[in-house]
mmCIF file of C-alpha atoms in Angstrom:
data_model
loop_
_atom_site.group_PDB
_atom_site.id
_atom_site.type_symbol
_atom_site.label_atom_id
_atom_site.label_comp_id
_atom_site.label_asym_id
_atom_site.label_seq_id
_atom_site.Cartn_x
_atom_site.Cartn_y
_atom_site.Cartn_z
ATOM 1 C CA MET A 8 -17.728 8.878 30.152
ATOM 2 C CA LYS A 9 -18.508 6.364 27.839
ATOM 3 C CA ALA A 10 -16.809 3.036 28.077
ATOM 4 C CA VAL A 11 -14.425 2.645 24.406
ATOM 5 C CA GLN A 12 -15.512 -0.226 22.123
ATOM 6 C CA PRO A 13 -13.319 -2.476 20.471
ATOM 7 C CA ILE A 14 -14.161 -3.031 16.533
ATOM 8 C CA ARG A 15 -16.192 -6.111 16.502
ATOM 9 C CA ASP A 16 -16.102 -6.546 12.464
ATOM 10 C CA MET A 17 -13.296 -7.832 10.669
ATOM 11 C CA GLU A 18 -14.456 -5.954 7.786
ATOM 12 C CA VAL A 19 -14.268 -2.786 9.639
ATOM 13 C CA LEU A 20 -11.204 -3.769 10.982
ATOM 14 C CA ASP A 21 -9.429 -4.179 7.837
ATOM 15 C CA LYS A 22 -10.881 -0.703 6.826
ATOM 16 C CA CYS A 23 -9.174 0.665 9.291
ATOM 17 C CA LEU A 24 -5.883 -1.069 8.630
ATOM 18 C CA SER A 25 -6.397 -0.236 4.520
ATOM 19 C CA ILE A 26 -6.750 3.382 5.549
ATOM 20 C CA ALA A 27 -3.462 3.522 8.030
ATOM 21 C CA ARG A 28 -1.415 2.237 5.303
ATOM 22 C CA GLU A 29 -2.929 4.497 2.081
ATOM 23 C CA HIS A 30 -2.440 7.772 5.091
ATOM 24 C CA ASP A 31 1.258 5.913 5.259
ATOM 25 C CA LYS A 32 1.940 5.986 2.040
ATOM 26 C CA ASN A 33 1.985 9.865 1.912
ATOM 27 C CA ARG A 34 3.710 10.451 5.113
ATOM 28 C CA LYS A 35 6.483 12.624 5.839
ATOM 29 C CA LYS A 36 9.986 11.536 7.157
ATOM 30 C CA GLY A 37 10.181 11.443 10.277
ATOM 31 C CA GLU A 38 5.620 11.300 11.128
ATOM 32 C CA VAL A 39 3.981 8.830 13.123
ATOM 33 C CA CYS A 40 3.679 5.051 11.413
ATOM 34 C CA TRP A 41 -0.440 4.376 11.821
ATOM 35 C CA GLU A 42 -0.087 1.101 10.564
ATOM 36 C CA LEU A 43 2.599 0.113 12.751
ATOM 37 C CA LEU A 44 0.461 1.822 16.011
ATOM 38 C CA LEU A 45 -2.461 -0.438 14.701
ATOM 39 C CA ILE A 46 -0.434 -3.502 14.340
ATOM 40 C CA VAL A 47 1.327 -3.487 17.228
ATOM 41 C CA GLY A 48 -1.739 -2.667 19.305
ATOM 42 C CA PHE A 49 -3.921 -5.107 17.881
ATOM 43 C CA ASN A 50 -1.586 -7.792 17.856
ATOM 44 C CA THR A 51 0.088 -7.542 21.319
ATOM 45 C CA SER A 52 -2.855 -6.941 23.734
ATOM 46 C CA LEU A 53 -0.378 -3.476 25.296
ATOM 47 C CA ARG A 54 -1.338 -0.422 26.718
ATOM 48 C CA ILE A 55 -0.498 2.452 24.721
ATOM 49 C CA SER A 56 1.752 3.787 27.948
ATOM 50 C CA ASP A 57 3.138 0.334 26.938
ATOM 51 C CA ILE A 58 3.544 0.453 23.117
ATOM 52 C CA ARG A 59 4.304 4.111 23.109
ATOM 53 C CA ARG A 60 7.722 3.258 24.854
ATOM 54 C CA PHE A 61 8.792 0.596 22.659
ATOM 55 C CA LYS A 62 11.953 1.438 20.667
ATOM 56 C CA VAL A 63 12.822 0.085 17.325
ATOM 57 C CA LYS A 64 15.564 -2.510 18.703
ATOM 58 C CA ASP A 65 12.809 -3.798 21.448
ATOM 59 C CA LEU A 66 10.948 -5.763 18.580
ATOM 60 C CA ARG A 67 12.823 -5.711 14.903
ATOM 61 C CA GLY A 68 13.688 -8.876 14.378
ATOM 62 C CA LYS A 69 12.104 -10.630 17.718
ATOM 63 C CA ASP A 70 9.406 -13.461 18.982
ATOM 64 C CA TYR A 71 8.222 -11.904 21.674
ATOM 65 C CA ALA A 72 7.779 -7.654 22.579
ATOM 66 C CA GLU A 73 9.289 -7.788 26.690
ATOM 67 C CA ILE A 74 8.447 -4.705 28.719
ATOM 68 C CA ARG A 75 7.625 -3.577 32.373
ATOM 69 C CA ALA A 76 3.910 -2.734 32.314
ATOM 70 C CA GLN A 77 3.979 1.174 33.348
ATOM 71 C CA LYS A 78 0.411 0.392 34.721
ATOM 72 C CA THR A 79 1.177 -2.634 37.030
ATOM 73 C CA GLY A 80 4.383 -2.477 37.100
ATOM 74 C CA LYS A 81 4.349 -6.523 36.037
ATOM 75 C CA GLU A 82 7.101 -7.623 33.458
ATOM 76 C CA ALA A 83 4.879 -8.459 30.805
ATOM 77 C CA ARG A 84 6.070 -11.243 27.872
ATOM 78 C CA ILE A 85 4.304 -11.248 24.928
ATOM 79 C CA LEU A 86 4.401 -13.806 21.612
ATOM 80 C CA ILE A 87 4.336 -11.557 18.239
ATOM 81 C CA ASN A 88 2.324 -13.759 16.129
ATOM 82 C CA PRO A 89 4.372 -13.913 12.778
ATOM 83 C CA HIS A 90 1.889 -12.628 11.170
ATOM 84 C CA ALA A 91 2.557 -9.251 12.529
ATOM 85 C CA ARG A 92 5.720 -10.054 12.961
ATOM 86 C CA ARG A 93 6.853 -9.912 8.925
ATOM 87 C CA VAL A 94 4.953 -6.280 9.228
ATOM 88 C CA ILE A 95 6.361 -4.950 12.254
ATOM 89 C CA ASN A 96 9.958 -5.948 10.257
ATOM 90 C CA ARG A 97 8.469 -4.468 6.776
ATOM 91 C CA LEU A 98 7.512 -1.281 9.124
ATOM 92 C CA LEU A 99 10.826 -0.936 11.213
ATOM 93 C CA ALA A 100 13.202 -1.905 8.223
ATOM 94 C CA GLY A 101 16.435 0.839 8.236
ATOM 95 C CA ARG A 102 15.094 2.273 11.024
ATOM 96 C CA PRO A 103 17.716 3.176 13.659
ATOM 97 C CA GLY A 104 17.416 0.832 16.586
ATOM 98 C CA ASP A 105 17.222 4.033 19.339
ATOM 99 C CA GLU A 106 14.499 5.419 18.386
ATOM 100 C CA TYR A 107 10.472 4.861 19.662
ATOM 101 C CA ILE A 108 8.420 3.024 17.567
ATOM 102 C CA LEU A 109 6.098 5.806 17.643
ATOM 103 C CA GLN A 110 8.593 8.837 18.108
ATOM 104 C CA SER A 111 7.214 12.133 18.020
ATOM 105 C CA LYS A 112 8.194 15.226 15.929
ATOM 106 C CA GLN A 113 8.368 17.262 19.320
ATOM 107 C CA ARG A 114 11.467 16.729 21.415
ATOM 108 C CA ASP A 115 11.561 17.066 25.260
ATOM 109 C CA ALA A 116 11.282 20.656 26.383
ATOM 110 C CA ALA A 117 13.652 20.057 29.462
ATOM 111 C CA THR A 118 16.199 17.687 27.660
ATOM 112 C CA HIS A 119 15.548 18.441 23.890
ATOM 113 C CA LYS A 120 15.818 14.643 23.844
ATOM 114 C CA VAL A 121 13.391 13.130 21.671
ATOM 115 C CA ARG A 122 9.913 11.241 22.559
ATOM 116 C CA PRO A 123 7.478 8.869 21.854
ATOM 117 C CA ILE A 124 4.200 10.714 20.665
ATOM 118 C CA THR A 125 1.800 11.378 23.561
ATOM 119 C CA ARG A 126 -1.462 9.219 24.623
ATOM 120 C CA GLN A 127 -3.185 12.261 23.302
ATOM 121 C CA ARG A 128 -1.481 11.845 19.680
ATOM 122 C CA ALA A 129 -2.062 8.306 19.783
ATOM 123 C CA TYR A 130 -5.916 9.247 20.833
ATOM 124 C CA GLN A 131 -5.680 11.569 17.741
ATOM 125 C CA ILE A 132 -4.652 9.282 15.674
ATOM 126 C CA ILE A 133 -7.086 6.257 16.530
ATOM 127 C CA ASN A 134 -9.849 8.382 16.369
ATOM 128 C CA ALA A 135 -9.093 9.823 12.548
ATOM 129 C CA ILE A 136 -8.986 6.265 11.743
ATOM 130 C CA ALA A 137 -12.125 5.698 12.549
ATOM 131 C CA LYS A 138 -13.620 8.354 11.605
ATOM 132 C CA ARG A 139 -12.267 7.562 8.205
ATOM 133 C CA ALA A 140 -13.500 4.103 8.633
ATOM 134 C CA GLY A 141 -17.507 4.910 9.435
ATOM 135 C CA ILE A 142 -16.874 3.648 12.867
ATOM 136 C CA GLN A 143 -19.957 5.566 15.349
ATOM 137 C CA ASP A 144 -19.007 3.788 18.644
ATOM 138 C CA HIS A 145 -17.122 5.488 21.569
ATOM 139 C CA ILE A 146 -13.424 4.873 20.222
ATOM 140 C CA GLY A 147 -10.304 5.775 22.131
ATOM 141 C CA CYS A 148 -7.025 4.034 23.059
ATOM 142 C CA HIS A 149 -7.999 1.308 24.951
ATOM 143 C CA THR A 150 -9.855 -0.023 21.315
ATOM 144 C CA LEU A 151 -7.042 -1.578 20.401
ATOM 145 C CA ARG A 152 -6.343 -3.738 23.418
ATOM 146 C CA LYS A 153 -9.863 -4.387 23.842
ATOM 147 C CA THR A 154 -10.068 -5.154 19.900
ATOM 148 C CA PHE A 155 -7.470 -7.686 20.826
ATOM 149 C CA GLY A 156 -9.419 -9.218 23.652
ATOM 150 C CA TYR A 157 -12.393 -9.258 21.548
ATOM 151 C CA HIS A 158 -10.928 -11.241 18.444
ATOM 152 C CA TYR A 159 -8.526 -13.742 20.723
ATOM 153 C CA TYR A 160 -11.896 -14.611 23.066
ATOM 154 C CA LYS A 161 -14.070 -14.946 19.386
ATOM 155 C CA MET A 162 -10.980 -16.904 17.835
ATOM 156 C CA THR A 163 -10.188 -18.899 20.594
ATOM 157 C CA GLY A 164 -13.502 -19.244 23.359
ATOM 158 C CA ASP A 165 -10.668 -19.288 26.138
ATOM 159 C CA VAL A 166 -11.310 -16.403 28.719
ATOM 160 C CA VAL A 167 -9.026 -18.021 31.250
ATOM 161 C CA SER A 168 -6.121 -17.337 29.094
ATOM 162 C CA LEU A 169 -7.209 -14.397 27.906
ATOM 163 C CA GLN A 170 -7.832 -12.975 31.647
ATOM 164 C CA ARG A 171 -4.110 -13.923 32.233
ATOM 165 C CA ILE A 172 -3.250 -12.247 29.200
ATOM 166 C CA LEU A 173 -4.821 -9.134 30.125
ATOM 167 C CA CYS A 174 -4.004 -9.162 33.985
ATOM 168 C CA HIS A 175 -7.634 -8.872 35.079
ATOM 169 C CA SER A 176 -8.624 -10.794 38.261
ATOM 170 C CA SER A 177 -11.786 -11.859 36.535
ATOM 171 C CA ARG A 178 -13.348 -13.715 33.755
ATOM 172 C CA ARG A 179 -16.420 -11.711 34.472
ATOM 173 C CA GLU A 180 -13.982 -8.315 34.184
ATOM 174 C CA THR A 181 -12.835 -9.672 31.464
ATOM 175 C CA LEU A 182 -16.076 -10.328 29.504
ATOM 176 C CA ILE A 183 -17.018 -7.198 30.431
ATOM 177 C CA TYR A 184 -13.926 -5.595 29.577
ATOM 178 C CA ILE A 185 -14.084 -6.716 25.757
ATOM 179 C CA GLY A 186 -17.513 -5.818 25.472
ATOM 180 C CA VAL A 187 -19.262 -9.393 25.296
ATOM 181 C CA ILE A 188 -21.691 -8.683 27.844
ATOM 182 C CA GLN A 189 -23.065 -5.869 26.628
ATOM 183 C CA GLU A 190 -23.251 -8.013 23.426
ATOM 184 C CA GLU A 191 -24.896 -10.473 24.601
ATOM 185 C CA ILE A 192 -27.171 -8.168 26.521
ATOM 186 C CA ASP A 193 -28.327 -6.507 23.930
ATOM 187 C CA GLU A 194 -28.876 -9.309 21.495
ATOM 188 C CA SER A 195 -31.245 -10.761 23.807
ATOM 189 C CA LEU A 196 -33.040 -7.377 23.779
ATOM 190 C CA MET A 197 -33.304 -7.345 20.213
ATOM 191 C CA LYS A 198 -35.153 -10.478 20.891
ATOM 192 C CA PHE A 199 -37.421 -9.401 23.557
ATOM 193 C CA ASN A 200 -40.915 -8.166 22.928
ATOM 194 C CA LEU A 201 -44.030 -7.286 24.862
ATOM 195 C CA THR A 202 -45.758 -5.665 22.618
ATOM 196 C CA GLY A 203 -48.469 -8.252 22.311
ATOM 197 C CA ARG A 204 -47.600 -8.339 18.659
ATOM 198 C CA ARG A 205 -45.850 -11.388 17.253
#
């Protein structure tokens, strides 16, 4: 199985957000807001399994996203940066507080209660955006989290804080996860030459 990649290029990331915004202009009532999925994913470092469980009241008007991580069971309290907070508040304006931020049109078969989108639906949305953006890399749900990590590291150079944010056990694990080690290997191999012609 191929490892999914972060979106490294800011222009491509901006293109993905533009595609999501354009899609959302024509979405029908009750359909998932693609821009919201990307904004929360790119800006919080959370996994899709956690993002999809947020309700409107958990994020609208909040400075922090607070959740018990489904995978690890650990409490997570993530600052929502002011830029993302403005967008999130705009996208959630007027929605009932008890709605899931990424609410499915489908109801639970047994209880008939509303439910959040599935991980598979999130994957379909992310891949539809990536395809329209012309992304050739392997993309998946972890792309959002890896994109956060990659750009956090590139902007701050602080792998120790990033390791803590992502709950990784080592700096090496974090650098591998966000694709920096592979990127460095690729760059060094581009300079490598044993053809005898220099």
